[in-house]
PDB file of C-alpha atoms and ligand atoms in Angstrom:
ATOM      1  CA  MET W 269      21.052  -7.145  -3.034  1.00 96.00           C
ATOM      2  CA  LYS W 270      18.422  -4.451  -2.570  1.00 98.00           C
ATOM      3  CA  THR W 271      15.491  -5.264  -0.310  1.00 98.00           C
ATOM      4  CA  ALA W 272      11.867  -4.152  -0.492  1.00 99.00           C
ATOM      5  CA  LEU W 273       9.136  -4.752   2.075  1.00 99.00           C
ATOM      6  CA  ILE W 274       5.600  -4.869   0.731  1.00 99.00           C
ATOM      7  CA  THR W 275       2.869  -4.853   3.365  1.00 99.00           C
ATOM      8  CA  GLY W 276      -0.237  -6.773   2.350  1.00 98.00           C
ATOM      9  CA  GLY W 277       1.899  -8.511  -0.245  1.00 98.00           C
ATOM     10  CA  SER W 278      -0.068 -11.747  -0.248  1.00 98.00           C
ATOM     11  CA  ARG W 279      -2.726 -10.700  -2.764  1.00 98.00           C
ATOM     12  CA  GLY W 280      -3.819  -8.088  -5.311  1.00 98.00           C
ATOM     13  CA  ILE W 281      -1.765  -4.914  -5.734  1.00 99.00           C
ATOM     14  CA  GLY W 282       0.758  -5.956  -3.079  1.00 99.00           C
ATOM     15  CA  ALA W 283       1.445  -9.311  -4.753  1.00 99.00           C
ATOM     16  CA  ALA W 284       1.914  -7.650  -8.163  1.00 99.00           C
ATOM     17  CA  THR W 285       4.292  -5.128  -6.571  1.00 99.00           C
ATOM     18  CA  ALA W 286       6.306  -7.917  -4.943  1.00 99.00           C
ATOM     19  CA  ARG W 287       6.566  -9.699  -8.309  1.00 99.00           C
ATOM     20  CA  ARG W 288       7.654  -6.458 -10.020  1.00 98.00           C
ATOM     21  CA  PHE W 289      10.422  -5.661  -7.554  1.00 99.00           C
ATOM     22  CA  ALA W 290      11.577  -9.307  -7.565  1.00 99.00           C
ATOM     23  CA  LYS W 291      11.774  -9.166 -11.370  1.00 98.00           C
ATOM     24  CA  GLU W 292      14.066  -6.152 -11.009  1.00 98.00           C
ATOM     25  CA  GLY W 293      16.425  -8.159  -8.802  1.00 98.00           C
ATOM     26  CA  PHE W 294      15.148  -7.173  -5.356  1.00 98.00           C
ATOM     27  CA  ARG W 295      14.847  -9.457  -2.378  1.00 98.00           C
ATOM     28  CA  VAL W 296      11.174  -9.008  -1.514  1.00 99.00           C
ATOM     29  CA  ILE W 297       9.766  -9.315   1.978  1.00 99.00           C
ATOM     30  CA  ILE W 298       6.106 -10.165   1.664  1.00 99.00           C
ATOM     31  CA  ASN W 299       4.091  -9.144   4.700  1.00 99.00           C
ATOM     32  CA  TYR W 300       0.688 -10.781   5.185  1.00 99.00           C
ATOM     33  CA  ASN W 301      -1.960 -11.163   7.822  1.00 98.00           C
ATOM     34  CA  ASN W 302      -4.446 -13.950   6.975  1.00 98.00           C
ATOM     35  CA  SER W 303      -3.308 -15.313   3.596  1.00 98.00           C
ATOM     36  CA  GLU W 304      -0.390 -17.417   4.774  1.00 98.00           C
ATOM     37  CA  ALA W 305      -0.465 -20.026   1.997  1.00 98.00           C
ATOM     38  CA  ARG W 306      -0.570 -17.377  -0.712  1.00 98.00           C
ATOM     39  CA  ALA W 307       2.216 -15.324   0.864  1.00 99.00           C
ATOM     40  CA  LYS W 308       4.423 -18.390   1.192  1.00 98.00           C
ATOM     41  CA  ALA W 309       3.714 -19.489  -2.378  1.00 99.00           C
ATOM     42  CA  LEU W 310       4.613 -16.000  -3.623  1.00 99.00           C
ATOM     43  CA  ALA W 311       7.802 -16.009  -1.539  1.00 99.00           C
ATOM     44  CA  ALA W 312       8.767 -19.347  -3.142  1.00 98.00           C
ATOM     45  CA  GLU W 313       7.953 -17.988  -6.605  1.00 98.00           C
ATOM     46  CA  THR W 314       9.952 -14.771  -6.162  1.00 98.00           C
ATOM     47  CA  GLY W 315      12.793 -16.066  -4.002  1.00 98.00           C
ATOM     48  CA  GLY W 316      11.528 -13.731  -1.287  1.00 98.00           C
ATOM     49  CA  ILE W 317      10.510 -14.045   2.338  1.00 98.00           C
ATOM     50  CA  ALA W 318       7.007 -14.159   3.809  1.00 99.00           C
ATOM     51  CA  ILE W 319       6.462 -12.587   7.214  1.00 98.00           C
ATOM     52  CA  ARG W 320       3.242 -12.405   9.165  1.00 99.00           C
ATOM     53  CA  ALA W 321       2.176  -9.259  11.047  1.00 99.00           C
ATOM     54  CA  ASP W 322      -1.140  -7.497  11.406  1.00 99.00           C
ATOM     55  CA  VAL W 323      -0.220  -3.897  10.545  1.00 99.00           C
ATOM     56  CA  GLY W 324      -2.990  -2.836  12.926  1.00 99.00           C
ATOM     57  CA  SER W 325      -1.040  -4.272  15.858  1.00 99.00           C
ATOM     58  CA  PRO W 326       1.808  -2.147  17.291  1.00 99.00           C
ATOM     59  CA  GLU W 327       3.313  -5.235  18.960  1.00 98.00           C
ATOM     60  CA  GLN W 328       3.278  -7.381  15.816  1.00 99.00           C
ATOM     61  CA  VAL W 329       4.713  -4.583  13.668  1.00 99.00           C
ATOM     62  CA  ALA W 330       7.470  -3.903  16.224  1.00 98.00           C
ATOM     63  CA  ALA W 331       8.398  -7.601  16.224  1.00 99.00           C
ATOM     64  CA  MET W 332       8.391  -7.705  12.414  1.00 99.00           C
ATOM     65  CA  ALA W 333      10.548  -4.556  12.203  1.00 98.00           C
ATOM     66  CA  GLU W 334      13.040  -5.952  14.695  1.00 98.00           C
ATOM     67  CA  LYS W 335      13.342  -9.241  12.784  1.00 98.00           C
ATOM     68  CA  ILE W 336      13.703  -7.500   9.402  1.00 98.00           C
ATOM     69  CA  THR W 337      16.353  -5.080  10.686  1.00 98.00           C
ATOM     70  CA  ALA W 338      18.317  -7.864  12.377  1.00 98.00           C
ATOM     71  CA  GLU W 339      18.294 -10.024   9.253  1.00 98.00           C
ATOM     72  CA  HIS W 340      18.485  -7.467   6.440  1.00 98.00           C
ATOM     73  CA  GLY W 341      19.650  -4.117   7.881  1.00 98.00           C
ATOM     74  CA  ALA W 342      18.359  -0.973   6.205  1.00 98.00           C
ATOM     75  CA  LEU W 343      15.627  -1.529   3.643  1.00 99.00           C
ATOM     76  CA  ASP W 344      15.779   0.153   0.251  1.00 99.00           C
ATOM     77  CA  VAL W 345      12.011   0.313  -0.254  1.00 99.00           C
ATOM     78  CA  ILE W 346       8.926   0.168   1.949  1.00 99.00           C
ATOM     79  CA  VAL W 347       5.573  -0.145   0.191  1.00 99.00           C
ATOM     80  CA  ASN W 348       2.752   0.558   2.646  1.00 99.00           C
ATOM     81  CA  ASN W 349       0.027  -1.259   0.753  1.00 99.00           C
ATOM     82  CA  ALA W 350      -1.965  -3.248   3.351  1.00 99.00           C
ATOM     83  CA  GLY W 351      -5.500  -1.972   3.555  1.00 98.00           C
ATOM     84  CA  ILE W 352      -9.150  -2.822   4.036  1.00 98.00           C
ATOM     85  CA  ALA W 353     -12.368  -1.314   2.715  1.00 98.00           C
ATOM     86  CA  HIS W 354     -15.678  -0.560   4.381  1.00 97.00           C
ATOM     87  CA  PHE W 355     -18.832   0.292   2.488  1.00 96.00           C
ATOM     88  CA  GLY W 356     -21.854   1.832   4.219  1.00 97.00           C
ATOM     89  CA  LEU W 357     -23.504   4.970   5.484  1.00 98.00           C
ATOM     90  CA  LEU W 358     -21.610   6.985   8.091  1.00 98.00           C
ATOM     91  CA  THR W 359     -24.686   6.747  10.320  1.00 98.00           C
ATOM     92  CA  ASP W 360     -24.445   2.942  10.288  1.00 98.00           C
ATOM     93  CA  MET W 361     -20.732   2.819  11.059  1.00 98.00           C
ATOM     94  CA  SER W 362     -19.750   1.886  14.596  1.00 98.00           C
ATOM     95  CA  GLU W 363     -16.936   3.486  16.567  1.00 98.00           C
ATOM     96  CA  ALA W 364     -15.107   0.138  16.495  1.00 98.00           C
ATOM     97  CA  GLU W 365     -15.414  -0.175  12.697  1.00 98.00           C
ATOM     98  CA  TRP W 366     -14.050   3.369  12.249  1.00 98.00           C
ATOM     99  CA  GLN W 367     -11.145   2.772  14.636  1.00 98.00           C
ATOM    100  CA  ASN W 368     -10.278  -0.554  13.009  1.00 98.00           C
ATOM    101  CA  LEU W 369     -10.193   0.801   9.470  1.00 98.00           C
ATOM    102  CA  VAL W 370      -8.219   3.939  10.281  1.00 99.00           C
ATOM    103  CA  ASN W 371      -5.866   1.899  12.479  1.00 99.00           C
ATOM    104  CA  ILE W 372      -5.050  -0.505   9.639  1.00 99.00           C
ATOM    105  CA  ASN W 373      -5.053   1.821   6.620  1.00 99.00           C
ATOM    106  CA  LEU W 374      -3.367   4.870   8.167  1.00 99.00           C
ATOM    107  CA  GLY W 375      -1.931   3.617  11.463  1.00 99.00           C
ATOM    108  CA  GLY W 376      -0.314   0.694   9.639  1.00 99.00           C
ATOM    109  CA  ALA W 377       1.719   3.000   7.400  1.00 99.00           C
ATOM    110  CA  PHE W 378       2.730   5.097  10.413  1.00 99.00           C
ATOM    111  CA  ARG W 379       3.961   2.195  12.516  1.00 98.00           C
ATOM    112  CA  VAL W 380       5.603   0.178   9.710  1.00 99.00           C
ATOM    113  CA  THR W 381       7.497   3.286   8.550  1.00 99.00           C
ATOM    114  CA  LYS W 382       8.427   4.274  12.100  1.00 98.00           C
ATOM    115  CA  GLY W 383       9.617   0.746  12.883  1.00 98.00           C
ATOM    116  CA  LEU W 384      11.944   0.534   9.889  1.00 99.00           C
ATOM    117  CA  ILE W 385      13.043   4.067   9.083  1.00 98.00           C
ATOM    118  CA  ARG W 386      15.917   4.536  11.565  1.00 98.00           C
ATOM    119  CA  PRO W 387      18.395   2.260   9.726  1.00 98.00           C
ATOM    120  CA  MET W 388      17.338   3.904   6.447  1.00 98.00           C
ATOM    121  CA  ILE W 389      18.082   7.347   7.919  1.00 98.00           C
ATOM    122  CA  ALA W 390      21.449   6.059   9.124  1.00 98.00           C
ATOM    123  CA  ALA W 391      22.161   4.686   5.640  1.00 98.00           C
ATOM    124  CA  GLY W 392      21.086   8.014   4.101  1.00 98.00           C
ATOM    125  CA  ARG W 393      18.924   6.428   1.429  1.00 98.00           C
ATOM    126  CA  GLY W 394      15.593   4.744   0.815  1.00 98.00           C
ATOM    127  CA  CYS W 395      12.171   5.093  -0.619  1.00 98.00           C
ATOM    128  CA  VAL W 396       8.725   4.875   0.988  1.00 99.00           C
ATOM    129  CA  ILE W 397       5.663   4.371  -1.187  1.00 99.00           C
ATOM    130  CA  ASN W 398       2.202   4.675   0.341  1.00 99.00           C
ATOM    131  CA  ILE W 399      -0.780   3.181  -1.465  1.00 99.00           C
ATOM    132  CA  SER W 400      -3.605   5.661  -1.064  1.00 99.00           C
ATOM    133  CA  SER W 401      -6.673   5.811  -3.358  1.00 98.00           C
ATOM    134  CA  MET W 402      -8.359   8.287  -5.658  1.00 98.00           C
ATOM    135  CA  TRP W 403     -11.093   8.351  -2.987  1.00 98.00           C
ATOM    136  CA  GLY W 404      -8.527   9.941  -0.696  1.00 98.00           C
ATOM    137  CA  GLN W 405      -8.293  12.747  -3.249  1.00 98.00           C
ATOM    138  CA  VAL W 406     -11.967  13.320  -3.988  1.00 98.00           C
ATOM    139  CA  GLY W 407     -13.983  11.274  -1.464  1.00 98.00           C
ATOM    140  CA  ALA W 408     -16.423   8.427  -2.129  1.00 97.00           C
ATOM    141  CA  SER W 409     -20.006   8.361  -0.944  1.00 97.00           C
ATOM    142  CA  CYS W 410     -20.567   5.562   1.603  1.00 97.00           C
ATOM    143  CA  GLU W 411     -16.814   5.206   2.088  1.00 98.00           C
ATOM    144  CA  ALA W 412     -16.154   8.025   4.556  1.00 98.00           C
ATOM    145  CA  ALA W 413     -13.685   6.191   6.785  1.00 98.00           C
ATOM    146  CA  TYR W 414     -11.870   4.679   3.807  1.00 98.00           C
ATOM    147  CA  SER W 415     -11.650   8.071   2.051  1.00 98.00           C
ATOM    148  CA  ALA W 416     -10.487   9.770   5.261  1.00 99.00           C
ATOM    149  CA  SER W 417      -7.810   7.126   5.877  1.00 99.00           C
ATOM    150  CA  LYS W 418      -6.557   7.436   2.306  1.00 99.00           C
ATOM    151  CA  ALA W 419      -6.541  11.262   2.489  1.00 99.00           C
ATOM    152  CA  GLY W 420      -4.542  10.850   5.697  1.00 99.00           C
ATOM    153  CA  LEU W 421      -1.960   8.807   3.791  1.00 99.00           C
ATOM    154  CA  ILE W 422      -1.536  11.696   1.360  1.00 99.00           C
ATOM    155  CA  GLY W 423      -0.872  14.079   4.277  1.00 99.00           C
ATOM    156  CA  LEU W 424       1.513  11.583   5.849  1.00 99.00           C
ATOM    157  CA  THR W 425       3.363  11.261   2.530  1.00 99.00           C
ATOM    158  CA  LYS W 426       3.823  15.006   2.091  1.00 99.00           C
ATOM    159  CA  ALA W 427       4.899  15.604   5.698  1.00 99.00           C
ATOM    160  CA  LEU W 428       7.399  12.727   5.646  1.00 99.00           C
ATOM    161  CA  ALA W 429       8.796  13.786   2.269  1.00 99.00           C
ATOM    162  CA  LYS W 430       9.790  17.074   3.916  1.00 99.00           C
ATOM    163  CA  GLU W 431      10.977  15.469   7.146  1.00 99.00           C
ATOM    164  CA  LEU W 432      13.026  12.696   5.529  1.00 99.00           C
ATOM    165  CA  GLY W 433      14.225  14.403   2.341  1.00 98.00           C
ATOM    166  CA  PRO W 434      17.309  15.826   4.074  1.00 98.00           C
ATOM    167  CA  SER W 435      18.179  12.229   5.085  1.00 98.00           C
ATOM    168  CA  GLY W 436      18.100  11.116   1.458  1.00 98.00           C
ATOM    169  CA  ILE W 437      14.776   9.311   1.775  1.00 98.00           C
ATOM    170  CA  ARG W 438      11.976   9.900  -0.718  1.00 99.00           C
ATOM    171  CA  VAL W 439       8.330   9.418   0.215  1.00 99.00           C
ATOM    172  CA  ASN W 440       5.601   9.215  -2.406  1.00 99.00           C
ATOM    173  CA  CYS W 441       2.065   8.078  -2.765  1.00 98.00           C
ATOM    174  CA  ILE W 442       0.049   6.227  -5.397  1.00 99.00           C
ATOM    175  CA  ALA W 443      -3.662   6.941  -5.690  1.00 99.00           C
ATOM    176  CA  PRO W 444      -5.122   4.053  -7.704  1.00 98.00           C
ATOM    177  CA  GLY W 445      -8.496   4.194  -9.374  1.00 98.00           C
ATOM    178  CA  VAL W 446     -10.620   1.077  -9.814  1.00 97.00           C
ATOM    179  CA  ILE W 447      -8.276  -1.922  -9.899  1.00 98.00           C
ATOM    180  CA  ASP W 448      -9.239  -5.525 -10.553  1.00 97.00           C
ATOM    181  CA  THR W 449      -8.571  -7.209  -7.192  1.00 98.00           C
ATOM    182  CA  GLU W 450     -10.510  -9.105  -4.541  1.00 97.00           C
ATOM    183  CA  MET W 451     -11.169  -5.789  -2.767  1.00 97.00           C
ATOM    184  CA  ASN W 452     -13.657  -5.027  -5.539  1.00 94.00           C
ATOM    185  CA  ALA W 453     -15.185  -8.530  -5.565  1.00 92.00           C
ATOM    186  CA  ARG W 454     -18.134  -7.154  -3.559  1.00 88.00           C
ATOM    187  CA  LEU W 455     -19.108  -4.910  -6.503  1.00 91.00           C
ATOM    188  CA  ASP W 456     -21.849  -6.330  -8.722  1.00 92.00           C
ATOM    189  CA  SER W 457     -21.347  -6.368 -12.487  1.00 92.00           C
ATOM    190  CA  GLU W 458     -23.660  -3.358 -12.951  1.00 95.00           C
ATOM    191  CA  THR W 459     -21.616  -1.194 -10.552  1.00 93.00           C
ATOM    192  CA  LEU W 460     -18.374  -2.323 -12.178  1.00 93.00           C
ATOM    193  CA  ALA W 461     -19.766  -1.432 -15.615  1.00 95.00           C
ATOM    194  CA  GLU W 462     -20.745   2.025 -14.295  1.00 95.00           C
ATOM    195  CA  LEU W 463     -17.270   2.577 -12.864  1.00 95.00           C
ATOM    196  CA  LYS W 464     -15.767   1.541 -16.193  1.00 96.00           C
ATOM    197  CA  ASP W 465     -18.028   4.023 -17.979  1.00 96.00           C
ATOM    198  CA  GLU W 466     -16.924   6.790 -15.635  1.00 96.00           C
ATOM    199  CA  THR W 467     -13.267   5.997 -16.362  1.00 97.00           C
ATOM    200  CA  PRO W 468     -12.147   7.977 -19.435  1.00 98.00           C
ATOM    201  CA  LEU W 469      -9.968   5.096 -20.649  1.00 98.00           C
ATOM    202  CA  GLY W 470     -13.015   2.810 -20.334  1.00 98.00           C
ATOM    203  CA  VAL W 471     -11.229  -0.014 -18.552  1.00 96.00           C
ATOM    204  CA  ILE W 472     -10.566  -1.264 -15.038  1.00 96.00           C
ATOM    205  CA  GLY W 473      -6.900  -1.114 -14.040  1.00 98.00           C
ATOM    206  CA  SER W 474      -4.743  -4.109 -13.213  1.00 98.00           C
ATOM    207  CA  PRO W 475      -2.578  -4.635 -10.124  1.00 98.00           C
ATOM    208  CA  GLU W 476       0.409  -4.545 -12.498  1.00 98.00           C
ATOM    209  CA  ASP W 477      -0.482  -0.960 -13.500  1.00 98.00           C
ATOM    210  CA  VAL W 478      -0.010   0.068  -9.873  1.00 99.00           C
ATOM    211  CA  ALA W 479       3.122  -2.066  -9.473  1.00 99.00           C
ATOM    212  CA  ASP W 480       4.688  -0.316 -12.497  1.00 99.00           C
ATOM    213  CA  ALA W 481       4.032   3.074 -10.886  1.00 99.00           C
ATOM    214  CA  ALA W 482       5.611   1.869  -7.646  1.00 99.00           C
ATOM    215  CA  TYR W 483       8.743   0.822  -9.504  1.00 99.00           C
ATOM    216  CA  PHE W 484       8.872   4.189 -11.297  1.00 98.00           C
ATOM    217  CA  LEU W 485       8.711   5.936  -7.917  1.00 98.00           C
ATOM    218  CA  TYR W 486      11.633   3.850  -6.712  1.00 98.00           C
ATOM    219  CA  GLU W 487      13.696   4.487  -9.841  1.00 98.00           C
ATOM    220  CA  ASN W 488      13.271   8.242 -10.177  1.00 98.00           C
ATOM    221  CA  GLY W 489      15.572   9.847  -7.645  1.00 98.00           C
ATOM    222  CA  PHE W 490      14.151  13.372  -7.927  1.00 98.00           C
ATOM    223  CA  VAL W 491      10.484  12.624  -7.231  1.00 98.00           C
ATOM    224  CA  THR W 492       9.287  13.032  -3.653  1.00 99.00           C
ATOM    225  CA  GLY W 493       6.142  14.156  -1.852  1.00 99.00           C
ATOM    226  CA  GLN W 494       4.012  13.352  -4.917  1.00 99.00           C
ATOM    227  CA  VAL W 495       0.665  11.679  -5.402  1.00 98.00           C
ATOM    228  CA  ILE W 496       0.629   9.679  -8.641  1.00 98.00           C
ATOM    229  CA  GLY W 497      -2.823   8.858  -9.967  1.00 98.00           C
ATOM    230  CA  VAL W 498      -3.101   5.434 -11.617  1.00 98.00           C
ATOM    231  CA  ASN W 499      -6.768   5.716 -12.433  1.00 98.00           C
ATOM    232  CA  GLY W 500      -7.444   5.722 -16.188  1.00 98.00           C
ATOM    233  CA  GLY W 501      -8.299   9.411 -15.991  1.00 98.00           C
ATOM    234  CA  PHE W 502     -11.111   8.982 -13.415  1.00 98.00           C
ATOM    235  CA  VAL W 503      -9.643  11.738 -11.221  1.00 98.00           C
ATOM    236  CA  ILE W 504      -7.503  14.344 -12.908  1.00 96.00           C
TER     237      ILE W 504
HETATM  238  P1  NAP G 268      -6.921  -6.921  -1.578  1.00 94.76           P
HETATM  239  O1  NAP G 268      -6.853  -7.727  -2.822  1.00 94.76           O
HETATM  240  O2  NAP G 268      -8.123  -6.990  -0.703  1.00 94.76           O
HETATM  241  O3  NAP G 268      -5.614  -7.232  -0.711  1.00 94.76           O
HETATM  242  C1  NAP G 268      -5.433  -6.598   0.523  1.00 94.76           C
HETATM  243  C2  NAP G 268      -4.076  -6.968   1.060  1.00 94.76           C
HETATM  244  O4  NAP G 268      -3.894  -6.269   2.320  1.00 94.76           O
HETATM  245  C3  NAP G 268      -3.943  -8.443   1.358  1.00 94.76           C
HETATM  246  O5  NAP G 268      -2.650  -8.865   0.994  1.00 94.76           O
HETATM  247  C4  NAP G 268      -4.144  -8.521   2.871  1.00 94.76           C
HETATM  248  O6  NAP G 268      -3.405  -9.565   3.472  1.00 94.76           O
HETATM  249  C5  NAP G 268      -3.549  -7.203   3.306  1.00 94.76           C
HETATM  250  N1  NAP G 268      -4.037  -6.782   4.614  1.00 94.76           N
HETATM  251  C6  NAP G 268      -5.280  -6.389   4.964  1.00 94.76           C
HETATM  252  N2  NAP G 268      -5.340  -6.098   6.278  1.00 94.76           N
HETATM  253  C7  NAP G 268      -4.081  -6.323   6.761  1.00 94.76           C
HETATM  254  C8  NAP G 268      -3.500  -6.209   8.037  1.00 94.76           C
HETATM  255  N3  NAP G 268      -4.219  -5.813   9.101  1.00 94.76           N
HETATM  256  N4  NAP G 268      -2.186  -6.492   8.180  1.00 94.76           N
HETATM  257  C9  NAP G 268      -1.446  -6.908   7.126  1.00 94.76           C
HETATM  258  N5  NAP G 268      -1.954  -7.043   5.871  1.00 94.76           N
HETATM  259  C10 NAP G 268      -3.261  -6.761   5.720  1.00 94.76           C
HETATM  260  O7  NAP G 268      -6.769  -5.383  -1.901  1.00 94.76           O
HETATM  261  P2  NAP G 268      -6.027  -4.594  -3.074  1.00 94.76           P
HETATM  262  O8  NAP G 268      -7.077  -4.123  -4.000  1.00 94.76           O
HETATM  263  O9  NAP G 268      -4.852  -5.320  -3.562  1.00 94.76           O
HETATM  264  O10 NAP G 268      -5.586  -3.308  -2.234  1.00 94.76           O
HETATM  265  C11 NAP G 268      -4.259  -3.042  -1.841  1.00 94.76           C
HETATM  266  C12 NAP G 268      -4.184  -1.588  -1.408  1.00 94.76           C
HETATM  267  O11 NAP G 268      -4.570  -0.769  -2.520  1.00 94.76           O
HETATM  268  C13 NAP G 268      -5.140  -1.223  -0.283  1.00 94.76           C
HETATM  269  O12 NAP G 268      -4.525  -0.316   0.587  1.00 94.76           O
HETATM  270  C14 NAP G 268      -6.296  -0.579  -0.988  1.00 94.76           C
HETATM  271  O13 NAP G 268      -6.995   0.328  -0.175  1.00 94.76           O
HETATM  272  C15 NAP G 268      -5.577   0.125  -2.128  1.00 94.76           C
HETATM  273  N6  NAP G 268      -6.449   0.445  -3.269  1.00 94.76           N
HETATM  274  C16 NAP G 268      -7.104  -0.534  -3.948  1.00 94.76           C
HETATM  275  C17 NAP G 268      -7.911  -0.168  -5.024  1.00 94.76           C
HETATM  276  C18 NAP G 268      -8.686  -1.169  -5.831  1.00 94.76           C
HETATM  277  O14 NAP G 268      -9.528  -0.757  -6.639  1.00 94.76           O
HETATM  278  N7  NAP G 268      -8.468  -2.448  -5.680  1.00 94.76           N
HETATM  279  C19 NAP G 268      -8.037   1.172  -5.378  1.00 94.76           C
HETATM  280  C20 NAP G 268      -7.358   2.123  -4.645  1.00 94.76           C
HETATM  281  C21 NAP G 268      -6.549   1.754  -3.604  1.00 94.76           C
HETATM  282  P3  NAP G 268      -4.037 -10.956   4.005  1.00 94.76           P
HETATM  283  O15 NAP G 268      -4.944 -11.468   2.941  1.00 94.76           O
HETATM  284  O16 NAP G 268      -2.807 -11.796   4.203  1.00 94.76           O
HETATM  285  O17 NAP G 268      -4.741 -10.666   5.298  1.00 94.76           O
END
């Protein structure tokens, strides 16, 4: 049975991605940090496994990687999806807030991939999918750290695609537009309507739209180092 790890799989895009891979016959490992009940319910629903680790913590990620490798060997898919947002002026952002966001959004993908990639290299196959954002492509006002972390994921994706391609491992990136999840719950209805207006397709995306793109990136064996926009035409 093929195995996929989805970080931040307890809610939103990660949960939809776990459901999608489970539907395709994968054993899904659902990483979570705070949402234990939801991760466990999703594991029960999908026949998967829930595992807690804060991707911002090197120790917790190392322990998770060790447990996963001992129990499941080389993974087939890693989806680095866990992420947080921060909205505010750069001048109001503290050093600690910057470090925390970059550590989770970018550092998390680094240490989860590093922790699990050796058995995949030995197996000579696998697929890493990083969930970036269209703001990593074009930048968002009042989201400097978030945009920088997501741009960093694009650089990480391209570098690793070159480094790991000869080992048979593909590394790609999805840059979602505005997706209907709890991450956007802070947006008032006026802002959401504006974002919809700015989206050529005139709708907000669903977590399933992103999950479908993730499955495509797994299935297509000749795509690597790419950034796939799932954004309704917002950024072209
Ligand atoms: P969400 O609904 O807020 O869910 C975030 C997920 O990340 C949760 O499962 C959460 O787990 C997990 N997470 C957060 N910090 C974590 C940590 N330190 N360690 C482990 N897991 C952690 O967000 P979403 O909209 O689904 O976003 C998923 C990804 O897509 C993020 O990387 C986000 O930046 C990106 N994205 C979202 C949008 C959008 O419009 N929604 C657009 C572009 C990109 P717990 O609840 O268990 O803590």
